[in-house]
C-alpha positions as protocol buffer text, in pm:
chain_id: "A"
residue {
  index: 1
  type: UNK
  ca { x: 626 y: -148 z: -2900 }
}
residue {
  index: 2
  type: UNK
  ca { x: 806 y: -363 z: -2631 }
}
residue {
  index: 3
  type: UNK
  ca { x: 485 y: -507 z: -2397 }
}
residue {
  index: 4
  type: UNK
  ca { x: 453 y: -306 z: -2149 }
}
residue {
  index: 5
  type: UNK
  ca { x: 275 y: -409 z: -1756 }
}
residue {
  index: 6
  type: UNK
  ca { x: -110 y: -337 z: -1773 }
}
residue {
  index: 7
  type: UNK
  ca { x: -142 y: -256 z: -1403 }
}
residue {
  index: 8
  type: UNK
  ca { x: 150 y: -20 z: -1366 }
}
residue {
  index: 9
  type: UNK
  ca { x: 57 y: 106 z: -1731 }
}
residue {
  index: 10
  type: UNK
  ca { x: -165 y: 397 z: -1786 }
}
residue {
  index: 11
  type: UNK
  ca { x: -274 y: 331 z: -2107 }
}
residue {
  index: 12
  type: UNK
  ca { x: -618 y: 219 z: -2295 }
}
residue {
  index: 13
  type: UNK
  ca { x: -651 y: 193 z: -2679 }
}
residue {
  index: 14
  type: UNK
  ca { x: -853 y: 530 z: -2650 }
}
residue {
  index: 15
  type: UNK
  ca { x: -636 y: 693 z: -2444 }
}
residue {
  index: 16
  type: UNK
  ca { x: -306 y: 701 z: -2268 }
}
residue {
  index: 17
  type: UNK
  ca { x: -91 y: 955 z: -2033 }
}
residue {
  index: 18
  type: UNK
  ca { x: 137 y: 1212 z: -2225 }
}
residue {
  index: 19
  type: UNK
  ca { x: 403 y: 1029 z: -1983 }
}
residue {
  index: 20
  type: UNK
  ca { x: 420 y: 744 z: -2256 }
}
residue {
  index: 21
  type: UNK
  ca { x: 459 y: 895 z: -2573 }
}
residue {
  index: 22
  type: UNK
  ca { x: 600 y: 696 z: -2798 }
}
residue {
  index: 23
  type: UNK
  ca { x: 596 y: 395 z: -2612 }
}
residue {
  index: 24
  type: UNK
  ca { x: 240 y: 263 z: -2654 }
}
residue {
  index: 25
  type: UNK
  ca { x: -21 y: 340 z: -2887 }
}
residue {
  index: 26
  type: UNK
  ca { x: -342 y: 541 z: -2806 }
}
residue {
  index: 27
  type: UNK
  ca { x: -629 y: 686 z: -3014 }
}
residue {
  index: 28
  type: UNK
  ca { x: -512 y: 1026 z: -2829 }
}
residue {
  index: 29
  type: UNK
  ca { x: -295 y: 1104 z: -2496 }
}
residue {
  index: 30
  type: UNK
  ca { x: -375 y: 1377 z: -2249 }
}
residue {
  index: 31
  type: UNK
  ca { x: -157 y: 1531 z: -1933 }
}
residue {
  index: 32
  type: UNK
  ca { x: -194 y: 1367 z: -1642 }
}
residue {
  index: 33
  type: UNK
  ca { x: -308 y: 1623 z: -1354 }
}
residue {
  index: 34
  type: UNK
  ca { x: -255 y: 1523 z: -991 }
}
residue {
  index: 35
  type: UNK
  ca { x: -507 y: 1510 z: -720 }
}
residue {
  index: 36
  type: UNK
  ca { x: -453 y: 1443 z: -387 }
}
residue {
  index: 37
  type: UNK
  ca { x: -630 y: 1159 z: -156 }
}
residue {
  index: 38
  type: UNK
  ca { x: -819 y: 1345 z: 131 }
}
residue {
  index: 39
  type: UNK
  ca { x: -1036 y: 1032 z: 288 }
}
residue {
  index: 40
  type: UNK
  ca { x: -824 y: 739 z: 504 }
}
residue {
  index: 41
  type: UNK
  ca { x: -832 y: 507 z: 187 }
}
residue {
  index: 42
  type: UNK
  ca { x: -961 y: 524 z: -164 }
}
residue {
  index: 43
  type: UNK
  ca { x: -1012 y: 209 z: -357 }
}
residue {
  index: 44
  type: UNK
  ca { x: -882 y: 212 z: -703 }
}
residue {
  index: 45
  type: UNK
  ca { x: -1129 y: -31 z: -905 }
}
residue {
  index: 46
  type: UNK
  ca { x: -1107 y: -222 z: -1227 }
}
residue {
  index: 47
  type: UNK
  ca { x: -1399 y: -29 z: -1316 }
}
residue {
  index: 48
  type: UNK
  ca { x: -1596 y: 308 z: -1269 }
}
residue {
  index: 49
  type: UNK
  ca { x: -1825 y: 125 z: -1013 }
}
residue {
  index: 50
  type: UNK
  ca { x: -1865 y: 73 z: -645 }
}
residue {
  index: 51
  type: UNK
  ca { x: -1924 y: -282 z: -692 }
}
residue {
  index: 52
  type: UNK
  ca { x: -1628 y: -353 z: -928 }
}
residue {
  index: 53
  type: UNK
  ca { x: -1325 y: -502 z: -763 }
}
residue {
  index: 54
  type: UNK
  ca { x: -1093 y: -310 z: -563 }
}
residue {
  index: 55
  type: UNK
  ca { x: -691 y: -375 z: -694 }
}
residue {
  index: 56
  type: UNK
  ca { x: -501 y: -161 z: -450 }
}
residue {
  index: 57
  type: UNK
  ca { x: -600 y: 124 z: -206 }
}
residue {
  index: 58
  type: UNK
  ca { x: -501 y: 516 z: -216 }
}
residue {
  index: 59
  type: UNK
  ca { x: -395 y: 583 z: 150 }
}
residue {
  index: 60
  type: UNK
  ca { x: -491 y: 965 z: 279 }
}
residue {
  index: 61
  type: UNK
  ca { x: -219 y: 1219 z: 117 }
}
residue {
  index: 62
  type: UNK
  ca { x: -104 y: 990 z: -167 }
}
residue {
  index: 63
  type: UNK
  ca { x: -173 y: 1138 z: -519 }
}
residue {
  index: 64
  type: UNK
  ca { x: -397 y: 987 z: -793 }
}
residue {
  index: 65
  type: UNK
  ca { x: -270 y: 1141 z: -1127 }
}
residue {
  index: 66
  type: UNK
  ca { x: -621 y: 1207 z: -1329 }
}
residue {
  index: 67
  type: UNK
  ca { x: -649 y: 1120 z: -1681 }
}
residue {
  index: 68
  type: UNK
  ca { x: -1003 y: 1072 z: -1733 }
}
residue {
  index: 69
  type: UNK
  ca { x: -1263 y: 1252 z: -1544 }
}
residue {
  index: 70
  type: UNK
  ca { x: -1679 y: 1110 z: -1570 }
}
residue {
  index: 71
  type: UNK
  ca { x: -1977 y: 1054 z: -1379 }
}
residue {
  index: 72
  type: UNK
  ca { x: -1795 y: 1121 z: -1047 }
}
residue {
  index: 73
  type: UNK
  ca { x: -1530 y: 855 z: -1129 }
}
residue {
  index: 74
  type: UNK
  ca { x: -1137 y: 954 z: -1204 }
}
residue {
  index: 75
  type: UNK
  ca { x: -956 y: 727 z: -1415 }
}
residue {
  index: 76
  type: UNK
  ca { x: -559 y: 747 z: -1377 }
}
residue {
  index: 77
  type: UNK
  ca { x: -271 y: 605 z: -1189 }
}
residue {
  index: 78
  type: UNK
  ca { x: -126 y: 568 z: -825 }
}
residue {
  index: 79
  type: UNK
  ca { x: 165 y: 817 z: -784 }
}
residue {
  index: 80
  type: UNK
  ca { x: 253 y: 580 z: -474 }
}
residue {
  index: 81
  type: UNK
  ca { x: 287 y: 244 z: -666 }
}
residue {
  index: 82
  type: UNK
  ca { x: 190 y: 283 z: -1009 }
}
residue {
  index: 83
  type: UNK
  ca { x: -116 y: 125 z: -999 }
}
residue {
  index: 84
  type: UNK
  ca { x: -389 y: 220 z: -1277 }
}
residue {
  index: 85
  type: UNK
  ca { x: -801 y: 206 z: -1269 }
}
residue {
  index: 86
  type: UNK
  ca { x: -1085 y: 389 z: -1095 }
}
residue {
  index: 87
  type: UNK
  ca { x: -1106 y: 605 z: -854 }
}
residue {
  index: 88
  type: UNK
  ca { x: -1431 y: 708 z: -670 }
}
residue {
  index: 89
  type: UNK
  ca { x: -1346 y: 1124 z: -684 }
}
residue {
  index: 90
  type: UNK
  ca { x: -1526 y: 1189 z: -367 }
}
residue {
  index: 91
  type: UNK
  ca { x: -1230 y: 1122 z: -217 }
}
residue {
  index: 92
  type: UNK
  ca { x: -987 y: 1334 z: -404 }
}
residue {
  index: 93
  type: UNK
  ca { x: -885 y: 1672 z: -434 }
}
residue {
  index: 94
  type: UNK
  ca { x: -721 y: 1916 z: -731 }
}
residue {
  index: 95
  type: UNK
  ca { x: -560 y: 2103 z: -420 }
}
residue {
  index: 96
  type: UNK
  ca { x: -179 y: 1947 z: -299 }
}
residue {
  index: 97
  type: UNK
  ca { x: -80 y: 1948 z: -2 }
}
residue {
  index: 98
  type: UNK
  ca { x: 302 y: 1884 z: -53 }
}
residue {
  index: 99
  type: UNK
  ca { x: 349 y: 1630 z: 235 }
}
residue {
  index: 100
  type: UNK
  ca { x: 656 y: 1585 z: 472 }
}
residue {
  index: 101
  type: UNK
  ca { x: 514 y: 1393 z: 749 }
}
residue {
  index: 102
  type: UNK
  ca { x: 334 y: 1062 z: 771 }
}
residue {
  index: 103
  type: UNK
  ca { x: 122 y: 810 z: 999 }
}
residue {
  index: 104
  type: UNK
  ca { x: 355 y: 602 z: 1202 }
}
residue {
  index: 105
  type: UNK
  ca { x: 180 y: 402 z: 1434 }
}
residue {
  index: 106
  type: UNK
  ca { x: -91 y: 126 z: 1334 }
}
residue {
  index: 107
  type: UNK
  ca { x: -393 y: 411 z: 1291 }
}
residue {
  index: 108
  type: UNK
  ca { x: -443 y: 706 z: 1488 }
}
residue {
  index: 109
  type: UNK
  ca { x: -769 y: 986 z: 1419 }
}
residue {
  index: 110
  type: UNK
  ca { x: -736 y: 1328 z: 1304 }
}
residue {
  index: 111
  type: UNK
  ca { x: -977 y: 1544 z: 1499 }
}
residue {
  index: 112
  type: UNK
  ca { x: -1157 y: 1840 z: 1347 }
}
residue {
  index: 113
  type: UNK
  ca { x: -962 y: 2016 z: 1639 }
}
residue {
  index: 114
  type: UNK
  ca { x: -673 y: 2011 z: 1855 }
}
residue {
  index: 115
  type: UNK
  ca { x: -852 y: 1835 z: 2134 }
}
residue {
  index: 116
  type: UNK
  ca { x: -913 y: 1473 z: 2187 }
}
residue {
  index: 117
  type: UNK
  ca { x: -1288 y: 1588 z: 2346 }
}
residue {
  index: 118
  type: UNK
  ca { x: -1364 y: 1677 z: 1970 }
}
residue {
  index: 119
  type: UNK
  ca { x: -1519 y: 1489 z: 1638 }
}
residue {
  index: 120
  type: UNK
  ca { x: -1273 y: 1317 z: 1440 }
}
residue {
  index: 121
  type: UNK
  ca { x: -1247 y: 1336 z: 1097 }
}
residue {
  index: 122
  type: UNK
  ca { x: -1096 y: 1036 z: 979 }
}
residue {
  index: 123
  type: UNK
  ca { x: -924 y: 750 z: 1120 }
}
residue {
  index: 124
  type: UNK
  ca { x: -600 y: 712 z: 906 }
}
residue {
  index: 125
  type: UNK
  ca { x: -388 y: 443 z: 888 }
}
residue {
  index: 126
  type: UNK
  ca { x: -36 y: 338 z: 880 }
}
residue {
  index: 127
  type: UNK
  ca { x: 183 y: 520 z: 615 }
}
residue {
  index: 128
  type: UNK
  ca { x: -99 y: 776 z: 514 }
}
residue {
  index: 129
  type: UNK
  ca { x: 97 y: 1121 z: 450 }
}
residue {
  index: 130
  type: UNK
  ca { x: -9 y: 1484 z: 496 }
}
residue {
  index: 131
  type: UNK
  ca { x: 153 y: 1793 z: 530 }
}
residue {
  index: 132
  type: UNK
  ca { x: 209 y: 1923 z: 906 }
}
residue {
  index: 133
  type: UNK
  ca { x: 48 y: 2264 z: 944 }
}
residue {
  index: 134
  type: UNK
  ca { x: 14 y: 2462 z: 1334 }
}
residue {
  index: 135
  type: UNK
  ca { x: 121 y: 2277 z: 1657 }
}
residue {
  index: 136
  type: UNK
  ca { x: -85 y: 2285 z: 1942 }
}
residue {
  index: 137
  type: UNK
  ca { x: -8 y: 2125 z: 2228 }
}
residue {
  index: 138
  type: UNK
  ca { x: 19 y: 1771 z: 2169 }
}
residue {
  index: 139
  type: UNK
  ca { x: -130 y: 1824 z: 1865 }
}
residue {
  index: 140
  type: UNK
  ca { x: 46 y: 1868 z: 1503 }
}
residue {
  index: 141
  type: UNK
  ca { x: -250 y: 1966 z: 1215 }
}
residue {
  index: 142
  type: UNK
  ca { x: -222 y: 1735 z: 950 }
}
residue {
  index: 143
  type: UNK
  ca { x: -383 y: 2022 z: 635 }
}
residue {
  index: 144
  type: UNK
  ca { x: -685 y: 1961 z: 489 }
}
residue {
  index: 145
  type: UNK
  ca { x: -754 y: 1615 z: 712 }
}
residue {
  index: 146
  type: UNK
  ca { x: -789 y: 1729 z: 1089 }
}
residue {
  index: 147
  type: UNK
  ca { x: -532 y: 1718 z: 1374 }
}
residue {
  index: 148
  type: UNK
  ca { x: -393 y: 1469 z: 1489 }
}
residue {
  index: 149
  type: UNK
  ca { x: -114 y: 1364 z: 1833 }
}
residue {
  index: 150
  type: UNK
  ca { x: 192 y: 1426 z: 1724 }
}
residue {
  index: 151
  type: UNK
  ca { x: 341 y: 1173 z: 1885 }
}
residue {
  index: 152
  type: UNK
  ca { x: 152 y: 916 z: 1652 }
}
residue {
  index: 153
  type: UNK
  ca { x: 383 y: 1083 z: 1327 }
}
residue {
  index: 154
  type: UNK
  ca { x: 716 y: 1109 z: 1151 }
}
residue {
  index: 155
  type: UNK
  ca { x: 898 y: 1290 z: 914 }
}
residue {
  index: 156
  type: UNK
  ca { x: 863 y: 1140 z: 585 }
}
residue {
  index: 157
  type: UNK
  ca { x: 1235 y: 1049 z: 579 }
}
residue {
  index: 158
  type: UNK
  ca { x: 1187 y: 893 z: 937 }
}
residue {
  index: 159
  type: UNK
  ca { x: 1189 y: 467 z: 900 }
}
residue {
  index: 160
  type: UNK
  ca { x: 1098 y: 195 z: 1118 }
}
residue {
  index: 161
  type: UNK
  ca { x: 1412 y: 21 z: 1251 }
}
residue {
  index: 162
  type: UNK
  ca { x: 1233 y: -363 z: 1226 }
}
residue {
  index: 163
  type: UNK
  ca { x: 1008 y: -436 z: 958 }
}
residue {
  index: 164
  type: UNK
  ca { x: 841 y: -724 z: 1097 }
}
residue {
  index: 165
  type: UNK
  ca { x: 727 y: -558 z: 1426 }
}
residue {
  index: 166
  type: UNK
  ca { x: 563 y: -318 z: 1180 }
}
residue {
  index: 167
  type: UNK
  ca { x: 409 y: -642 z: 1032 }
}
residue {
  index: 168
  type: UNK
  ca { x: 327 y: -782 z: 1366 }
}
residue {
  index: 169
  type: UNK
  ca { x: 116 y: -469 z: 1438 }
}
residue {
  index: 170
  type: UNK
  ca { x: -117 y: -557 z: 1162 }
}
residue {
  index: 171
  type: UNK
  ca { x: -196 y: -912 z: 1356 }
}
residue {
  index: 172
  type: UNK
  ca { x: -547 y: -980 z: 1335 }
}
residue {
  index: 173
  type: UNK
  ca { x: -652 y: -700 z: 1062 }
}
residue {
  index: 174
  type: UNK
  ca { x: -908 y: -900 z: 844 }
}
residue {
  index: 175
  type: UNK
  ca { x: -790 y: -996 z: 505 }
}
residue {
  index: 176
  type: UNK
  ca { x: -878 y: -774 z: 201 }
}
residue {
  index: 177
  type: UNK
  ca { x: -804 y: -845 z: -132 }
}
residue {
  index: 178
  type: UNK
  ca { x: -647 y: -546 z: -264 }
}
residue {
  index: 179
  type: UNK
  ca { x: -652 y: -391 z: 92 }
}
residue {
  index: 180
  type: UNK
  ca { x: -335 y: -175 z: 211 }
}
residue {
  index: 181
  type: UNK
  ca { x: -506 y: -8 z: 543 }
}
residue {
  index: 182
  type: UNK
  ca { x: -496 y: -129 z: 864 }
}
residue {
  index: 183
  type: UNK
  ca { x: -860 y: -194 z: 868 }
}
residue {
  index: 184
  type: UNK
  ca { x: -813 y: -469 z: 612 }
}
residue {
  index: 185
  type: UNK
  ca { x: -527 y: -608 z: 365 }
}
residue {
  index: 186
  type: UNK
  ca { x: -418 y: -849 z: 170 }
}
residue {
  index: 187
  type: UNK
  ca { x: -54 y: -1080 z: 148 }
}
residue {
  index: 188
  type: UNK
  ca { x: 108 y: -776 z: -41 }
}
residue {
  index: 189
  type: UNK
  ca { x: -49 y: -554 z: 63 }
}
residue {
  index: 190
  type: UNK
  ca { x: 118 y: -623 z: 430 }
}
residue {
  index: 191
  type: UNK
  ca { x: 458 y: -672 z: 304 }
}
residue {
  index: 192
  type: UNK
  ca { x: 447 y: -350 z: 93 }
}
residue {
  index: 193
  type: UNK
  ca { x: 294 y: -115 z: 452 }
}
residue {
  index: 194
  type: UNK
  ca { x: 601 y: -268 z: 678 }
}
residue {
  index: 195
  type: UNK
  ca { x: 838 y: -237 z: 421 }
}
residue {
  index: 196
  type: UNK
  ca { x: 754 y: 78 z: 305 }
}
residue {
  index: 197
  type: UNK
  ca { x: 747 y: 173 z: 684 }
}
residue {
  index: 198
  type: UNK
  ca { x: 1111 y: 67 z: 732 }
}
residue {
  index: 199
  type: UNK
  ca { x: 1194 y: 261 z: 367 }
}
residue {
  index: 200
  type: UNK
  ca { x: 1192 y: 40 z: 145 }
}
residue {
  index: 201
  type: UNK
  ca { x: 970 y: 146 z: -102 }
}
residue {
  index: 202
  type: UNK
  ca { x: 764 y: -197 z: -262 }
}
residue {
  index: 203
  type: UNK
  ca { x: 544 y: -221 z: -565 }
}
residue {
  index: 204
  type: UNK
  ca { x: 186 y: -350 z: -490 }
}
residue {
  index: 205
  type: UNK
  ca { x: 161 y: -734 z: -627 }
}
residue {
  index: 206
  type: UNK
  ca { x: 325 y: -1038 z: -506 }
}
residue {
  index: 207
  type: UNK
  ca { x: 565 y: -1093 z: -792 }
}
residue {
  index: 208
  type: UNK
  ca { x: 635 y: -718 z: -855 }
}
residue {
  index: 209
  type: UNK
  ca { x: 726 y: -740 z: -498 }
}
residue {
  index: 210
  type: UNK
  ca { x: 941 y: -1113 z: -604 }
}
residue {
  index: 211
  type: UNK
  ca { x: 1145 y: -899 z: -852 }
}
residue {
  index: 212
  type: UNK
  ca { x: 1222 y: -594 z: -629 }
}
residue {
  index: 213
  type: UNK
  ca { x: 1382 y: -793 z: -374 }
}
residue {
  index: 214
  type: UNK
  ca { x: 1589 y: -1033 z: -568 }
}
residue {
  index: 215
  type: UNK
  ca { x: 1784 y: -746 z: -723 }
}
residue {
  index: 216
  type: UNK
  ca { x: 1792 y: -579 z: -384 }
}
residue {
  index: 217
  type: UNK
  ca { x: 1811 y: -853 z: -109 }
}
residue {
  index: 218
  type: UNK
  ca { x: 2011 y: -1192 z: -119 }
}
residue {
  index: 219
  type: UNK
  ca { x: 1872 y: -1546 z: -212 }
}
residue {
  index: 220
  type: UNK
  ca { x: 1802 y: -1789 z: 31 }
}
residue {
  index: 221
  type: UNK
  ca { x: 1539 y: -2043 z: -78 }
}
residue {
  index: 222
  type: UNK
  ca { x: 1752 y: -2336 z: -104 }
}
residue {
  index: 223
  type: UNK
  ca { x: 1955 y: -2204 z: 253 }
}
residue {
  index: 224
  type: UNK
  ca { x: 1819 y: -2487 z: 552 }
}
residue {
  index: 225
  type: UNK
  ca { x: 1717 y: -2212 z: 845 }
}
residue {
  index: 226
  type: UNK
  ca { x: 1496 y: -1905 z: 812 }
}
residue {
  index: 227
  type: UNK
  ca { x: 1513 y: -1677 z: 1002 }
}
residue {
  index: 228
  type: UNK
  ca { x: 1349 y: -1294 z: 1158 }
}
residue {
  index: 229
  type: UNK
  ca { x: 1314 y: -1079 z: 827 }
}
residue {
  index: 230
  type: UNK
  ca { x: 1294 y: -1295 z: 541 }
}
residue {
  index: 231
  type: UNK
  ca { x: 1024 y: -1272 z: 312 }
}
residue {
  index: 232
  type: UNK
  ca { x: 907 y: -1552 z: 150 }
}
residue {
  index: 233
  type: UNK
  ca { x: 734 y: -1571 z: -181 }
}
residue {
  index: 234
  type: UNK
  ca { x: 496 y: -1866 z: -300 }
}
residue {
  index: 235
  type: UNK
  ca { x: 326 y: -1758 z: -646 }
}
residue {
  index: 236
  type: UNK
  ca { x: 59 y: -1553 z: -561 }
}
residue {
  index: 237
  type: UNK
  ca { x: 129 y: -1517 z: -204 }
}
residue {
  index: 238
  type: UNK
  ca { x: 399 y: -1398 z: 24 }
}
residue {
  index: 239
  type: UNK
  ca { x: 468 y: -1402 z: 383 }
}
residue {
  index: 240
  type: UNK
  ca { x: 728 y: -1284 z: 660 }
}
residue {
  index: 241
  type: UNK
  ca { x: 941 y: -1478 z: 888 }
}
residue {
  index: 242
  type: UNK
  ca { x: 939 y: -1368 z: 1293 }
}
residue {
  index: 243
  type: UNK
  ca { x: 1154 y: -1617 z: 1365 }
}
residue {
  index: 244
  type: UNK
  ca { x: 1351 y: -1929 z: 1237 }
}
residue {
  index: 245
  type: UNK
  ca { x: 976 y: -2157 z: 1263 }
}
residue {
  index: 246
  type: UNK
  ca { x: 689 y: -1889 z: 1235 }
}
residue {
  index: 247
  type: UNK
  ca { x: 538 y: -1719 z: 949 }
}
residue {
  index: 248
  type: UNK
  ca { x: 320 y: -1372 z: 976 }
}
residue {
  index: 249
  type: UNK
  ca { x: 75 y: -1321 z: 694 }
}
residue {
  index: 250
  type: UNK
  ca { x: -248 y: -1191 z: 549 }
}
residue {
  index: 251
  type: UNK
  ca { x: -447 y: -1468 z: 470 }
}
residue {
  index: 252
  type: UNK
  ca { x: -753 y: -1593 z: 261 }
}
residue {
  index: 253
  type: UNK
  ca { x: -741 y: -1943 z: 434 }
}
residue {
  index: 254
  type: UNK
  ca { x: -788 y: -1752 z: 842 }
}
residue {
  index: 255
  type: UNK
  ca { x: -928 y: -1460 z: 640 }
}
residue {
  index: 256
  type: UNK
  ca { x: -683 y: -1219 z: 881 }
}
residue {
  index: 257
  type: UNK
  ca { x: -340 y: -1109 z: 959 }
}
residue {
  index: 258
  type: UNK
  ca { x: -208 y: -1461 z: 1158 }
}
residue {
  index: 259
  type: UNK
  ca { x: 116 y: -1574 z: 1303 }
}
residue {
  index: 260
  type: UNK
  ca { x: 167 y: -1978 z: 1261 }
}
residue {
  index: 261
  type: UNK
  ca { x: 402 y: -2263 z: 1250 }
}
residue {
  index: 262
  type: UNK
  ca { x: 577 y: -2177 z: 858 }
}
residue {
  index: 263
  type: UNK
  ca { x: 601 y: -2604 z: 846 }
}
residue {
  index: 264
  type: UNK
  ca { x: 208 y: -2571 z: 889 }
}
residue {
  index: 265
  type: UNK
  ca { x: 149 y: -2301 z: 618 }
}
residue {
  index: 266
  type: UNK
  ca { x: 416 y: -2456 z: 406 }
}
residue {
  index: 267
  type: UNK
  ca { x: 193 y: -2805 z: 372 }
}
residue {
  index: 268
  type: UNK
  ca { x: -137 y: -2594 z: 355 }
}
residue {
  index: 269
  type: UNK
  ca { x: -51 y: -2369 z: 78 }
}
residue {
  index: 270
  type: UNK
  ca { x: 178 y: -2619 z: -132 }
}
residue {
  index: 271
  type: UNK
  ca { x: -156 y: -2889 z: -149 }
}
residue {
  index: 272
  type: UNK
  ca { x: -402 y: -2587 z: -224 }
}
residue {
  index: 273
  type: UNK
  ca { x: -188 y: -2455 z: -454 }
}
residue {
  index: 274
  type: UNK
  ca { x: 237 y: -2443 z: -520 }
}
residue {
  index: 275
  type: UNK
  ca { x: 524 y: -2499 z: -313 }
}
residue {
  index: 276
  type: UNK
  ca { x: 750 y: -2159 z: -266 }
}
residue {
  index: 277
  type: UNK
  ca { x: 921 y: -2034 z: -501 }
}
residue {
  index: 278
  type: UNK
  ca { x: 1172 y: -1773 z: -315 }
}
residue {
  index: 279
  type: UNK
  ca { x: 1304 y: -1661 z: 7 }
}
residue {
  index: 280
  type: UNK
  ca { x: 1471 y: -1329 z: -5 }
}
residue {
  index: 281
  type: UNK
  ca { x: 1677 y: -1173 z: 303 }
}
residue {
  index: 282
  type: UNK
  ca { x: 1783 y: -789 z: 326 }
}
residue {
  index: 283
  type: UNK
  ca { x: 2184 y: -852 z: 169 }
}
């Protein structure tokens, strides 16, 4: 069997989806069924624990596809990004929603009504998805989450014209590892919301992300001037250019989202760790 990526992979020794028959081995494999994320985020863990670490997030409306259901934890894998491991199932649902409209500004609340005098239900963030029920008002109802202003949504098929002032949005979220909400994220997890945002659809790690772009986007690394737009990969870390001298990213060092001088990140992150190793620019 060619080897296969563990994290985008939803296979164990014991068990495996029906999706990969006869490309891994598995003491049995079972059908995936779907289930639907109806809290803002839900953390997919490396184990059936709340205190296991978190490896990517679930945002409200994405589907978890279920191939192991116990003690209140679902093991399976992200419909979004392909991301496999545990999922609290609290926050799912066996009931779809097929979703055609999404979150499209930083995070917004869907109230239990259409009122903004009313509880909210959630607060959800950036690129969460739901299906639009009733409009009232200013109000579009977001099934099976609450209501939320209309105004603050988009057809699926609707994309941000800039990418980077979706990233700038994000500036000073607190760094998460394995974070994708507004309320906290990590590198990738910022360059995969803004992208995504502007429709370009991005894996969740850094150098998943590394290999998407340098069959899509062009090569610029050894190129003397950045500039607003490129996306620059170190291993293990990646950022995005503003301008021609600043770099926005989520970082462990300022433990946020930050804007700084790229020549001053540059230094940091090559004597803590490795010089970069790509700068990519949409082709």
């Amino acid at each position: 069997m060619s080897q296969l990526d563990p994290r985008v992979t939803a296979a164990r020794a014991d068990l495996a989806s029906s999706e990969l028959k006869g490309r891994v081995d598995a003491a049995r494999f079972v059908d995936p069924v779907e289930h639907q994320v109806i809290i803002p985020a839900a953390p997919i863990r490396q184990a059936p624990d709340h205190a296991a670490a978190m490896d990517d997030q679930l945002l409200a409306g994405e589907v978890f596809a279920v191939l192991e259901a116990r003690d209140g934890w679902a093991w399976g894998q992200s419909r979004a990004d392909g991301y496999v491991g545990w999922v609290d199932m609290a926050g799912l649902s066996a009931t779809i929603h097929p979703v055609d409209h999404k979150v499209s500004v930083l995070r917004t609340y869907a109230f239990s009504e259409p009122s903004i005098k009313t509880a909210p239900n959630h607060l959800l963030s950036l690129n969460s998805c739901f299906a639009a029920g009733r409009r009232e008002g200013r109000f579009v109802e977001a099934v099976g989450l609450g209501w939320v202003i209309a105004a603050h949504s988009a057809s699926l098929d609707d994309t941000a014209s800039d990418c980077v002032a979706v990233a700038e949005a994000f500036l000073g979220a607190p760094y998460l590892w394995g974070g994708k909400e507004s309320l906290g994220l990590d590198c990738s997890g910022l360059v995969q919301m803004a992208l995504q945002a502007a429709g370009q659809d991005m894996p969740r790690d850094t150098d998943q992300q590394e290999a998407v772009l340098k069959a899509l986007w062009r090569d610029v690394t050894g190129e003397p001037e950045r500039q607003r737009g490129d996306v620059v990969f170190w291993p293990g870390h990646v950022g995005i250019m503003t301008d021609s001298e600043h770099l926005l990213h989520a970082n462990a060092s300022s433990m946020d989202v930050t804007l700084e001088p790229f020549a001053e990140a540059e230094a940091r992150i090559r004597t803590a760790e490795n010089p970069v190793r790509a700068i990519y620019r949409p082709a």
